[in-house]
């Protein structure tokens, strides 16, 4: 291994220390640039009506729902719009606003929309851009479950519903009455056994 003069080693150390100092300065500057800009750090989530307001998940397919806000600046006003996706002239549209509480959270009342695909866009009073958006789907059952009409299948037991019976009218009623009367008289015998 060759011997390097002491003066030359000192110059190399100085160069290494200078390079590390510059790198440290550059890295500290990057972290300052990566910090969130006030007004652009919040997020709005679509929550099913059964999702807790503090839960930060997003529900992209809902029926009954509300909007929940997270990580906004305290007192920041969030203005939101929901439109059909793709946009349809005369399609369902909802708009509103709410203010973030001191913890940066907020929520709307329940939002009601017909089934379809929608785009939520929000912009705050402190934002630096065109706003942020999410696409989601409203998918509610079209009707409630129905119970079958009529009696149970053969051998199923149970009671038949009233709609399964039809009234007896006209000649059929007279015939049934005559048959019933004959059966009744036939069953009523005198105690001595004579008919």
PDB file of N, CA, C and O in Angstrom, residues 114-190:
ATOM      1  N   UNK A 114     -79.805   9.535  -6.156  1.00  0.00           N
ATOM      2  CA  UNK A 114     -80.284   8.303  -6.800  1.00  0.00           C
ATOM      3  C   UNK A 114     -79.110   7.421  -7.202  1.00  0.00           C
ATOM      4  O   UNK A 114     -77.967   7.867  -7.243  1.00  0.00           O
ATOM      5  N   UNK A 115     -79.399   6.168  -7.512  1.00  0.00           N
ATOM      6  CA  UNK A 115     -78.347   5.230  -7.937  1.00  0.00           C
ATOM      7  C   UNK A 115     -77.597   5.790  -9.135  1.00  0.00           C
ATOM      8  O   UNK A 115     -78.190   6.405 -10.019  1.00  0.00           O
ATOM      9  N   UNK A 116     -76.276   5.581  -9.148  1.00  0.00           N
ATOM     10  CA  UNK A 116     -75.447   6.019 -10.257  1.00  0.00           C
ATOM     11  C   UNK A 116     -74.020   6.246  -9.823  1.00  0.00           C
ATOM     12  O   UNK A 116     -73.658   6.034  -8.664  1.00  0.00           O
ATOM     13  N   UNK A 117     -73.192   6.689 -10.755  1.00  0.00           N
ATOM     14  CA  UNK A 117     -71.794   6.992 -10.472  1.00  0.00           C
ATOM     15  C   UNK A 117     -71.644   8.504 -10.371  1.00  0.00           C
ATOM     16  O   UNK A 117     -72.206   9.248 -11.181  1.00  0.00           O
ATOM     17  N   UNK A 118     -70.824   8.961  -9.404  1.00  0.00           N
ATOM     18  CA  UNK A 118     -70.700  10.383  -9.111  1.00  0.00           C
ATOM     19  C   UNK A 118     -69.240  10.780  -8.899  1.00  0.00           C
ATOM     20  O   UNK A 118     -68.397   9.947  -8.575  1.00  0.00           O
ATOM     21  N   UNK A 119     -69.008  12.079  -9.038  1.00  0.00           N
ATOM     22  CA  UNK A 119     -67.681  12.658  -8.781  1.00  0.00           C
ATOM     23  C   UNK A 119     -67.842  13.729  -7.709  1.00  0.00           C
ATOM     24  O   UNK A 119     -68.628  14.665  -7.868  1.00  0.00           O
ATOM     25  N   UNK A 120     -67.114  13.547  -6.600  1.00  0.00           N
ATOM     26  CA  UNK A 120     -67.067  14.527  -5.525  1.00  0.00           C
ATOM     27  C   UNK A 120     -65.848  15.416  -5.755  1.00  0.00           C
ATOM     28  O   UNK A 120     -64.740  14.904  -5.912  1.00  0.00           O
ATOM     29  N   UNK A 121     -66.049  16.723  -5.778  1.00  0.00           N
ATOM     30  CA  UNK A 121     -64.940  17.679  -5.894  1.00  0.00           C
ATOM     31  C   UNK A 121     -65.003  18.607  -4.693  1.00  0.00           C
ATOM     32  O   UNK A 121     -66.084  19.080  -4.337  1.00  0.00           O
ATOM     33  N   UNK A 122     -63.848  18.876  -4.063  1.00  0.00           N
ATOM     34  CA  UNK A 122     -63.834  19.824  -2.962  1.00  0.00           C
ATOM     35  C   UNK A 122     -62.685  20.796  -3.109  1.00  0.00           C
ATOM     36  O   UNK A 122     -61.650  20.490  -3.682  1.00  0.00           O
ATOM     37  N   UNK A 123     -62.919  21.988  -2.607  1.00  0.00           N
ATOM     38  CA  UNK A 123     -61.955  23.078  -2.653  1.00  0.00           C
ATOM     39  C   UNK A 123     -62.147  23.878  -1.375  1.00  0.00           C
ATOM     40  O   UNK A 123     -63.277  24.167  -0.992  1.00  0.00           O
ATOM     41  N   UNK A 124     -61.062  24.234  -0.715  1.00  0.00           N
ATOM     42  CA  UNK A 124     -61.200  24.978   0.533  1.00  0.00           C
ATOM     43  C   UNK A 124     -60.934  26.458   0.309  1.00  0.00           C
ATOM     44  O   UNK A 124     -60.421  26.868  -0.737  1.00  0.00           O
ATOM     45  N   UNK A 125     -61.257  27.241   1.316  1.00  0.00           N
ATOM     46  CA  UNK A 125     -61.021  28.679   1.224  1.00  0.00           C
ATOM     47  C   UNK A 125     -59.533  29.018   1.323  1.00  0.00           C
ATOM     48  O   UNK A 125     -59.148  30.169   1.110  1.00  0.00           O
ATOM     49  N   UNK A 126     -58.669  28.045   1.604  1.00  0.00           N
ATOM     50  CA  UNK A 126     -57.223  28.274   1.689  1.00  0.00           C
ATOM     51  C   UNK A 126     -56.441  27.474   0.648  1.00  0.00           C
ATOM     52  O   UNK A 126     -55.221  27.387   0.707  1.00  0.00           O
ATOM     53  N   UNK A 127     -57.150  26.861  -0.314  1.00  0.00           N
ATOM     54  CA  UNK A 127     -56.492  25.969  -1.281  1.00  0.00           C
ATOM     55  C   UNK A 127     -55.695  26.731  -2.320  1.00  0.00           C
ATOM     56  O   UNK A 127     -55.933  27.909  -2.572  1.00  0.00           O
ATOM     57  N   UNK A 128     -54.748  26.028  -2.947  1.00  0.00           N
ATOM     58  CA  UNK A 128     -53.877  26.597  -3.971  1.00  0.00           C
ATOM     59  C   UNK A 128     -54.005  25.821  -5.275  1.00  0.00           C
ATOM     60  O   UNK A 128     -53.027  25.419  -5.864  1.00  0.00           O
ATOM     61  N   UNK A 129     -55.165  25.575  -5.732  1.00  0.00           N
ATOM     62  CA  UNK A 129     -55.318  24.804  -6.956  1.00  0.00           C
ATOM     63  C   UNK A 129     -56.770  24.686  -7.352  1.00  0.00           C
ATOM     64  O   UNK A 129     -57.630  25.413  -6.858  1.00  0.00           O
ATOM     65  N   UNK A 130     -57.034  23.742  -8.229  1.00  0.00           N
ATOM     66  CA  UNK A 130     -58.387  23.554  -8.762  1.00  0.00           C
ATOM     67  C   UNK A 130     -59.229  22.659  -7.872  1.00  0.00           C
ATOM     68  O   UNK A 130     -60.379  22.417  -8.180  1.00  0.00           O
ATOM     69  N   UNK A 131     -58.693  22.147  -6.790  1.00  0.00           N
ATOM     70  CA  UNK A 131     -59.439  21.271  -5.907  1.00  0.00           C
ATOM     71  C   UNK A 131     -59.053  19.813  -6.100  1.00  0.00           C
ATOM     72  O   UNK A 131     -58.293  19.470  -7.001  1.00  0.00           O
ATOM     73  N   UNK A 132     -59.597  18.972  -5.251  1.00  0.00           N
ATOM     74  CA  UNK A 132     -59.338  17.539  -5.302  1.00  0.00           C
ATOM     75  C   UNK A 132     -60.656  16.833  -5.568  1.00  0.00           C
ATOM     76  O   UNK A 132     -61.731  17.406  -5.370  1.00  0.00           O
ATOM     77  N   UNK A 133     -60.591  15.567  -5.998  1.00  0.00           N
ATOM     78  CA  UNK A 133     -61.833  14.856  -6.292  1.00  0.00           C
ATOM     79  C   UNK A 133     -61.713  13.366  -6.007  1.00  0.00           C
ATOM     80  O   UNK A 133     -60.618  12.829  -5.883  1.00  0.00           O
ATOM     81  N   UNK A 134     -62.883  12.736  -5.912  1.00  0.00           N
ATOM     82  CA  UNK A 134     -63.013  11.284  -5.757  1.00  0.00           C
ATOM     83  C   UNK A 134     -64.220  10.857  -6.571  1.00  0.00           C
ATOM     84  O   UNK A 134     -65.200  11.578  -6.675  1.00  0.00           O
ATOM     85  N   UNK A 135     -64.165   9.654  -7.137  1.00  0.00           N
ATOM     86  CA  UNK A 135     -65.298   9.074  -7.857  1.00  0.00           C
ATOM     87  C   UNK A 135     -65.846   7.940  -7.000  1.00  0.00           C
ATOM     88  O   UNK A 135     -65.096   7.168  -6.423  1.00  0.00           O
ATOM     89  N   UNK A 136     -67.182   7.878  -6.899  1.00  0.00           N
ATOM     90  CA  UNK A 136     -67.816   6.839  -6.094  1.00  0.00           C
ATOM     91  C   UNK A 136     -69.152   6.450  -6.708  1.00  0.00           C
ATOM     92  O   UNK A 136     -69.624   7.097  -7.649  1.00  0.00           O
ATOM     93  N   UNK A 137     -69.746   5.406  -6.172  1.00  0.00           N
ATOM     94  CA  UNK A 137     -71.000   4.878  -6.722  1.00  0.00           C
ATOM     95  C   UNK A 137     -72.057   4.798  -5.630  1.00  0.00           C
ATOM     96  O   UNK A 137     -71.778   4.347  -4.526  1.00  0.00           O
ATOM     97  N   UNK A 138     -73.280   5.241  -5.964  1.00  0.00           N
ATOM     98  CA  UNK A 138     -74.435   5.049  -5.089  1.00  0.00           C
ATOM     99  C   UNK A 138     -75.191   3.851  -5.642  1.00  0.00           C
ATOM    100  O   UNK A 138     -75.566   3.834  -6.813  1.00  0.00           O
ATOM    101  N   UNK A 139     -75.368   2.839  -4.810  1.00  0.00           N
ATOM    102  CA  UNK A 139     -76.018   1.607  -5.248  1.00  0.00           C
ATOM    103  C   UNK A 139     -76.943   1.118  -4.142  1.00  0.00           C
ATOM    104  O   UNK A 139     -76.538   0.356  -3.272  1.00  0.00           O
ATOM    105  N   UNK A 140     -78.201   1.584  -4.187  1.00  0.00           N
ATOM    106  CA  UNK A 140     -79.203   1.174  -3.199  1.00  0.00           C
ATOM    107  C   UNK A 140     -80.088   0.095  -3.807  1.00  0.00           C
ATOM    108  O   UNK A 140     -80.318   0.095  -5.016  1.00  0.00           O
ATOM    109  N   UNK A 141     -80.606  -0.817  -2.988  1.00  0.00           N
ATOM    110  CA  UNK A 141     -81.540  -1.812  -3.523  1.00  0.00           C
ATOM    111  C   UNK A 141     -82.740  -1.102  -4.148  1.00  0.00           C
ATOM    112  O   UNK A 141     -83.219  -0.107  -3.622  1.00  0.00           O
ATOM    113  N   UNK A 142     -83.229  -1.611  -5.284  1.00  0.00           N
ATOM    114  CA  UNK A 142     -84.343  -0.957  -5.964  1.00  0.00           C
ATOM    115  C   UNK A 142     -85.670  -1.224  -5.281  1.00  0.00           C
ATOM    116  O   UNK A 142     -86.601  -0.464  -5.422  1.00  0.00           O
ATOM    117  N   UNK A 143     -85.783  -2.321  -4.562  1.00  0.00           N
ATOM    118  CA  UNK A 143     -87.017  -2.594  -3.829  1.00  0.00           C
ATOM    119  C   UNK A 143     -86.694  -3.425  -2.599  1.00  0.00           C
ATOM    120  O   UNK A 143     -85.645  -4.037  -2.505  1.00  0.00           O
ATOM    121  N   UNK A 144     -87.640  -3.404  -1.689  1.00  0.00           N
ATOM    122  CA  UNK A 144     -87.458  -4.193  -0.477  1.00  0.00           C
ATOM    123  C   UNK A 144     -87.747  -5.653  -0.781  1.00  0.00           C
ATOM    124  O   UNK A 144     -88.519  -5.956  -1.677  1.00  0.00           O
ATOM    125  N   UNK A 145     -87.172  -6.581  -0.020  1.00  0.00           N
ATOM    126  CA  UNK A 145     -87.477  -8.003  -0.239  1.00  0.00           C
ATOM    127  C   UNK A 145     -88.968  -8.250  -0.034  1.00  0.00           C
ATOM    128  O   UNK A 145     -89.582  -7.665   0.842  1.00  0.00           O
ATOM    129  N   UNK A 146     -89.544  -9.110  -0.861  1.00  0.00           N
ATOM    130  CA  UNK A 146     -90.966  -9.415  -0.752  1.00  0.00           C
ATOM    131  C   UNK A 146     -91.155 -10.823  -0.233  1.00  0.00           C
ATOM    132  O   UNK A 146     -90.301 -11.685  -0.411  1.00  0.00           O
ATOM    133  N   UNK A 147     -92.319 -11.031   0.400  1.00  0.00           N
ATOM    134  CA  UNK A 147     -92.650 -12.373   0.852  1.00  0.00           C
ATOM    135  C   UNK A 147     -93.473 -13.037  -0.238  1.00  0.00           C
ATOM    136  O   UNK A 147     -94.233 -12.372  -0.938  1.00  0.00           O
ATOM    137  N   UNK A 148     -93.343 -14.346  -0.424  1.00  0.00           N
ATOM    138  CA  UNK A 148     -94.087 -15.020  -1.484  1.00  0.00           C
ATOM    139  C   UNK A 148     -95.588 -14.943  -1.231  1.00  0.00           C
ATOM    140  O   UNK A 148     -96.027 -14.943  -0.097  1.00  0.00           O
ATOM    141  N   UNK A 149     -96.363 -14.874  -2.315  1.00  0.00           N
ATOM    142  CA  UNK A 149     -97.811 -14.832  -2.229  1.00  0.00           C
ATOM    143  C   UNK A 149     -98.337 -16.239  -2.450  1.00  0.00           C
ATOM    144  O   UNK A 149     -97.851 -16.970  -3.298  1.00  0.00           O
ATOM    145  N   UNK A 150     -99.377 -16.624  -1.694  1.00  0.00           N
ATOM    146  CA  UNK A 150     -99.973 -17.947  -1.847  1.00  0.00           C
ATOM    147  C   UNK A 150     -99.544 -18.857  -0.727  1.00  0.00           C
ATOM    148  O   UNK A 150     -98.769 -18.485   0.145  1.00  0.00           O
ATOM    149  N   UNK A 151    -100.074 -20.079  -0.751  1.00  0.00           N
ATOM    150  CA  UNK A 151     -99.762 -21.049   0.292  1.00  0.00           C
ATOM    151  C   UNK A 151     -98.401 -21.664   0.094  1.00  0.00           C
ATOM    152  O   UNK A 151     -97.752 -21.491  -0.934  1.00  0.00           O
ATOM    153  N   UNK A 152     -97.975 -22.414   1.076  1.00  0.00           N
ATOM    154  CA  UNK A 152     -96.683 -23.091   0.956  1.00  0.00           C
ATOM    155  C   UNK A 152     -96.785 -24.255  -0.021  1.00  0.00           C
ATOM    156  O   UNK A 152     -97.868 -24.707  -0.332  1.00  0.00           O
ATOM    157  N   UNK A 153     -95.682 -24.753  -0.531  1.00  0.00           N
ATOM    158  CA  UNK A 153     -95.718 -25.909  -1.416  1.00  0.00           C
ATOM    159  C   UNK A 153     -96.330 -27.108  -0.690  1.00  0.00           C
ATOM    160  O   UNK A 153     -96.382 -27.138   0.527  1.00  0.00           O
ATOM    161  N   UNK A 154     -96.761 -28.100  -1.460  1.00  0.00           N
ATOM    162  CA  UNK A 154     -97.383 -29.287  -0.885  1.00  0.00           C
ATOM    163  C   UNK A 154     -96.484 -29.892   0.177  1.00  0.00           C
ATOM    164  O   UNK A 154     -95.295 -30.066  -0.026  1.00  0.00           O
ATOM    165  N   UNK A 155     -97.094 -30.186   1.331  1.00  0.00           N
ATOM    166  CA  UNK A 155     -96.339 -30.797   2.420  1.00  0.00           C
ATOM    167  C   UNK A 155     -95.557 -29.792   3.227  1.00  0.00           C
ATOM    168  O   UNK A 155     -94.887 -30.143   4.173  1.00  0.00           O
ATOM    169  N   UNK A 156     -95.638 -28.506   2.863  1.00  0.00           N
ATOM    170  CA  UNK A 156     -94.843 -27.494   3.557  1.00  0.00           C
ATOM    171  C   UNK A 156     -95.458 -27.021   4.845  1.00  0.00           C
ATOM    172  O   UNK A 156     -94.805 -26.389   5.650  1.00  0.00           O
ATOM    173  N   UNK A 157     -96.755 -27.288   5.055  1.00  0.00           N
ATOM    174  CA  UNK A 157     -97.406 -26.792   6.261  1.00  0.00           C
ATOM    175  C   UNK A 157     -97.648 -25.303   6.166  1.00  0.00           C
ATOM    176  O   UNK A 157     -97.457 -24.689   5.138  1.00  0.00           O
ATOM    177  N   UNK A 158     -98.067 -24.682   7.218  1.00  0.00           N
ATOM    178  CA  UNK A 158     -98.292 -23.245   7.234  1.00  0.00           C
ATOM    179  C   UNK A 158     -99.719 -22.903   6.876  1.00  0.00           C
ATOM    180  O   UNK A 158    -100.576 -23.765   6.696  1.00  0.00           O
ATOM    181  N   UNK A 159     -99.979 -21.627   6.761  1.00  0.00           N
ATOM    182  CA  UNK A 159    -101.327 -21.134   6.494  1.00  0.00           C
ATOM    183  C   UNK A 159    -101.309 -20.398   5.161  1.00  0.00           C
ATOM    184  O   UNK A 159    -100.428 -19.580   4.901  1.00  0.00           O
ATOM    185  N   UNK A 160    -102.324 -20.658   4.332  1.00  0.00           N
ATOM    186  CA  UNK A 160    -102.418 -19.969   3.049  1.00  0.00           C
ATOM    187  C   UNK A 160    -102.877 -18.541   3.283  1.00  0.00           C
ATOM    188  O   UNK A 160    -103.622 -18.259   4.218  1.00  0.00           O
ATOM    189  N   UNK A 161    -102.463 -17.620   2.435  1.00  0.00           N
ATOM    190  CA  UNK A 161    -102.851 -16.219   2.542  1.00  0.00           C
ATOM    191  C   UNK A 161    -104.249 -16.027   1.988  1.00  0.00           C
ATOM    192  O   UNK A 161    -104.721 -16.778   1.152  1.00  0.00           O
ATOM    193  N   UNK A 162    -104.937 -14.983   2.419  1.00  0.00           N
ATOM    194  CA  UNK A 162    -106.302 -14.687   2.021  1.00  0.00           C
ATOM    195  C   UNK A 162    -106.460 -14.516   0.526  1.00  0.00           C
ATOM    196  O   UNK A 162    -107.496 -14.851  -0.053  1.00  0.00           O
ATOM    197  N   UNK A 163    -105.431 -13.972  -0.160  1.00  0.00           N
ATOM    198  CA  UNK A 163    -105.520 -13.749  -1.604  1.00  0.00           C
ATOM    199  C   UNK A 163    -105.630 -15.058  -2.384  1.00  0.00           C
ATOM    200  O   UNK A 163    -106.005 -15.077  -3.542  1.00  0.00           O
ATOM    201  N   UNK A 164    -105.243 -16.167  -1.749  1.00  0.00           N
ATOM    202  CA  UNK A 164    -105.262 -17.451  -2.448  1.00  0.00           C
ATOM    203  C   UNK A 164    -106.677 -18.004  -2.587  1.00  0.00           C
ATOM    204  O   UNK A 164    -106.906 -18.919  -3.337  1.00  0.00           O
ATOM    205  N   UNK A 165    -107.632 -17.451  -1.844  1.00  0.00           N
ATOM    206  CA  UNK A 165    -109.014 -17.907  -1.910  1.00  0.00           C
ATOM    207  C   UNK A 165    -109.850 -16.944  -2.729  1.00  0.00           C
ATOM    208  O   UNK A 165    -109.687 -15.733  -2.641  1.00  0.00           O
ATOM    209  N   UNK A 166    -110.809 -17.496  -3.519  1.00  0.00           N
ATOM    210  CA  UNK A 166    -111.717 -16.660  -4.303  1.00  0.00           C
ATOM    211  C   UNK A 166    -113.129 -16.884  -3.802  1.00  0.00           C
ATOM    212  O   UNK A 166    -113.479 -17.979  -3.365  1.00  0.00           O
ATOM    213  N   UNK A 167    -113.972 -15.855  -3.841  1.00  0.00           N
ATOM    214  CA  UNK A 167    -115.346 -16.026  -3.358  1.00  0.00           C
ATOM    215  C   UNK A 167    -116.136 -16.938  -4.298  1.00  0.00           C
ATOM    216  O   UNK A 167    -115.890 -16.998  -5.487  1.00  0.00           O
ATOM    217  N   UNK A 168    -117.098 -17.648  -3.735  1.00  0.00           N
ATOM    218  CA  UNK A 168    -117.969 -18.535  -4.501  1.00  0.00           C
ATOM    219  C   UNK A 168    -119.268 -17.780  -4.764  1.00  0.00           C
ATOM    220  O   UNK A 168    -119.857 -17.224  -3.843  1.00  0.00           O
ATOM    221  N   UNK A 169    -119.730 -17.730  -6.010  1.00  0.00           N
ATOM    222  CA  UNK A 169    -120.935 -16.968  -6.337  1.00  0.00           C
ATOM    223  C   UNK A 169    -121.878 -17.774  -7.211  1.00  0.00           C
ATOM    224  O   UNK A 169    -121.518 -18.793  -7.783  1.00  0.00           O
ATOM    225  N   UNK A 170    -123.091 -17.277  -7.324  1.00  0.00           N
ATOM    226  CA  UNK A 170    -124.084 -17.794  -8.271  1.00  0.00           C
ATOM    227  C   UNK A 170    -124.480 -19.234  -8.021  1.00  0.00           C
ATOM    228  O   UNK A 170    -124.702 -19.681  -6.903  1.00  0.00           O
ATOM    229  N   UNK A 171    -124.624 -20.000  -9.116  1.00  0.00           N
ATOM    230  CA  UNK A 171    -125.109 -21.381  -9.088  1.00  0.00           C
ATOM    231  C   UNK A 171    -124.202 -22.272  -8.258  1.00  0.00           C
ATOM    232  O   UNK A 171    -124.667 -23.206  -7.596  1.00  0.00           O
ATOM    233  N   UNK A 172    -122.892 -21.986  -8.264  1.00  0.00           N
ATOM    234  CA  UNK A 172    -121.976 -22.810  -7.475  1.00  0.00           C
ATOM    235  C   UNK A 172    -122.308 -22.703  -5.996  1.00  0.00           C
ATOM    236  O   UNK A 172    -122.254 -23.693  -5.262  1.00  0.00           O
ATOM    237  N   UNK A 173    -122.695 -21.518  -5.535  1.00  0.00           N
ATOM    238  CA  UNK A 173    -123.049 -21.335  -4.127  1.00  0.00           C
ATOM    239  C   UNK A 173    -124.308 -22.112  -3.785  1.00  0.00           C
ATOM    240  O   UNK A 173    -124.404 -22.737  -2.715  1.00  0.00           O
ATOM    241  N   UNK A 174    -125.303 -22.079  -4.681  1.00  0.00           N
ATOM    242  CA  UNK A 174    -126.550 -22.811  -4.444  1.00  0.00           C
ATOM    243  C   UNK A 174    -126.260 -24.308  -4.393  1.00  0.00           C
ATOM    244  O   UNK A 174    -126.760 -25.038  -3.523  1.00  0.00           O
ATOM    245  N   UNK A 175    -125.447 -24.810  -5.318  1.00  0.00           N
ATOM    246  CA  UNK A 175    -125.102 -26.230  -5.338  1.00  0.00           C
ATOM    247  C   UNK A 175    -124.382 -26.652  -4.075  1.00  0.00           C
ATOM    248  O   UNK A 175    -124.660 -27.707  -3.510  1.00  0.00           O
ATOM    249  N   UNK A 176    -123.442 -25.848  -3.605  1.00  0.00           N
ATOM    250  CA  UNK A 176    -122.722 -26.175  -2.380  1.00  0.00           C
ATOM    251  C   UNK A 176    -123.670 -26.200  -1.190  1.00  0.00           C
ATOM    252  O   UNK A 176    -123.564 -27.057  -0.316  1.00  0.00           O
ATOM    253  N   UNK A 177    -124.597 -25.253  -1.157  1.00  0.00           N
ATOM    254  CA  UNK A 177    -125.557 -25.211  -0.044  1.00  0.00           C
ATOM    255  C   UNK A 177    -126.416 -26.460  -0.044  1.00  0.00           C
ATOM    256  O   UNK A 177    -126.690 -27.054   1.012  1.00  0.00           O
ATOM    257  N   UNK A 178    -126.872 -26.923  -1.231  1.00  0.00           N
ATOM    258  CA  UNK A 178    -127.712 -28.115  -1.317  1.00  0.00           C
ATOM    259  C   UNK A 178    -126.937 -29.346  -0.867  1.00  0.00           C
ATOM    260  O   UNK A 178    -127.449 -30.179  -0.105  1.00  0.00           O
ATOM    261  N   UNK A 179    -125.709 -29.483  -1.302  1.00  0.00           N
ATOM    262  CA  UNK A 179    -124.888 -30.632  -0.912  1.00  0.00           C
ATOM    263  C   UNK A 179    -124.642 -30.605   0.588  1.00  0.00           C
ATOM    264  O   UNK A 179    -124.761 -31.631   1.273  1.00  0.00           O
ATOM    265  N   UNK A 180    -124.324 -29.432   1.124  1.00  0.00           N
ATOM    266  CA  UNK A 180    -124.061 -29.321   2.560  1.00  0.00           C
ATOM    267  C   UNK A 180    -125.308 -29.675   3.357  1.00  0.00           C
ATOM    268  O   UNK A 180    -125.238 -30.353   4.387  1.00  0.00           O
ATOM    269  N   UNK A 181    -126.480 -29.224   2.885  1.00  0.00           N
ATOM    270  CA  UNK A 181    -127.724 -29.529   3.589  1.00  0.00           C
ATOM    271  C   UNK A 181    -128.008 -31.016   3.581  1.00  0.00           C
ATOM    272  O   UNK A 181    -128.420 -31.597   4.590  1.00  0.00           O
ATOM    273  N   UNK A 182    -127.801 -31.689   2.458  1.00  0.00           N
ATOM    274  CA  UNK A 182    -128.041 -33.123   2.355  1.00  0.00           C
ATOM    275  C   UNK A 182    -127.108 -33.886   3.281  1.00  0.00           C
ATOM    276  O   UNK A 182    -127.522 -34.819   3.978  1.00  0.00           O
ATOM    277  N   UNK A 183    -125.852 -33.506   3.306  1.00  0.00           N
ATOM    278  CA  UNK A 183    -124.885 -34.165   4.178  1.00  0.00           C
ATOM    279  C   UNK A 183    -125.292 -33.974   5.631  1.00  0.00           C
ATOM    280  O   UNK A 183    -125.257 -34.895   6.434  1.00  0.00           O
ATOM    281  N   UNK A 184    -125.742 -32.780   5.963  1.00  0.00           N
ATOM    282  CA  UNK A 184    -126.125 -32.509   7.353  1.00  0.00           C
ATOM    283  C   UNK A 184    -127.320 -33.371   7.760  1.00  0.00           C
ATOM    284  O   UNK A 184    -127.345 -33.961   8.815  1.00  0.00           O
ATOM    285  N   UNK A 185    -128.345 -33.436   6.861  1.00  0.00           N
ATOM    286  CA  UNK A 185    -129.511 -34.254   7.167  1.00  0.00           C
ATOM    287  C   UNK A 185    -129.142 -35.732   7.234  1.00  0.00           C
ATOM    288  O   UNK A 185    -129.664 -36.482   8.037  1.00  0.00           O
ATOM    289  N   UNK A 186    -128.268 -36.158   6.385  1.00  0.00           N
ATOM    290  CA  UNK A 186    -127.876 -37.561   6.327  1.00  0.00           C
ATOM    291  C   UNK A 186    -127.161 -37.973   7.622  1.00  0.00           C
ATOM    292  O   UNK A 186    -127.312 -39.080   8.094  1.00  0.00           O
ATOM    293  N   UNK A 187    -126.367 -37.069   8.162  1.00  0.00           N
ATOM    294  CA  UNK A 187    -125.627 -37.372   9.381  1.00  0.00           C
ATOM    295  C   UNK A 187    -126.518 -37.321  10.626  1.00  0.00           C
ATOM    296  O   UNK A 187    -126.187 -37.899  11.642  1.00  0.00           O
ATOM    297  N   UNK A 188    -127.673 -36.623  10.564  1.00  0.00           N
ATOM    298  CA  UNK A 188    -128.559 -36.510  11.727  1.00  0.00           C
ATOM    299  C   UNK A 188    -129.552 -37.675  11.717  1.00  0.00           C
ATOM    300  O   UNK A 188    -130.522 -37.679  11.004  1.00  0.00           O
ATOM    301  N   UNK A 189    -129.312 -38.679  12.420  1.00  0.00           N
ATOM    302  CA  UNK A 189    -130.220 -39.839  12.507  1.00  0.00           C
ATOM    303  C   UNK A 189    -130.971 -39.816  13.841  1.00  0.00           C
ATOM    304  O   UNK A 189    -130.473 -39.277  14.814  1.00  0.00           O
ATOM    305  N   UNK A 190    -132.036 -40.449  13.833  1.00  0.00           N
ATOM    306  CA  UNK A 190    -132.798 -40.571  15.088  1.00  0.00           C
ATOM    307  C   UNK A 190    -132.077 -41.542  16.005  1.00  0.00           C
ATOM    308  O   UNK A 190    -131.371 -42.439  15.532  1.00  0.00           O
TER     309      UNK A 190
END
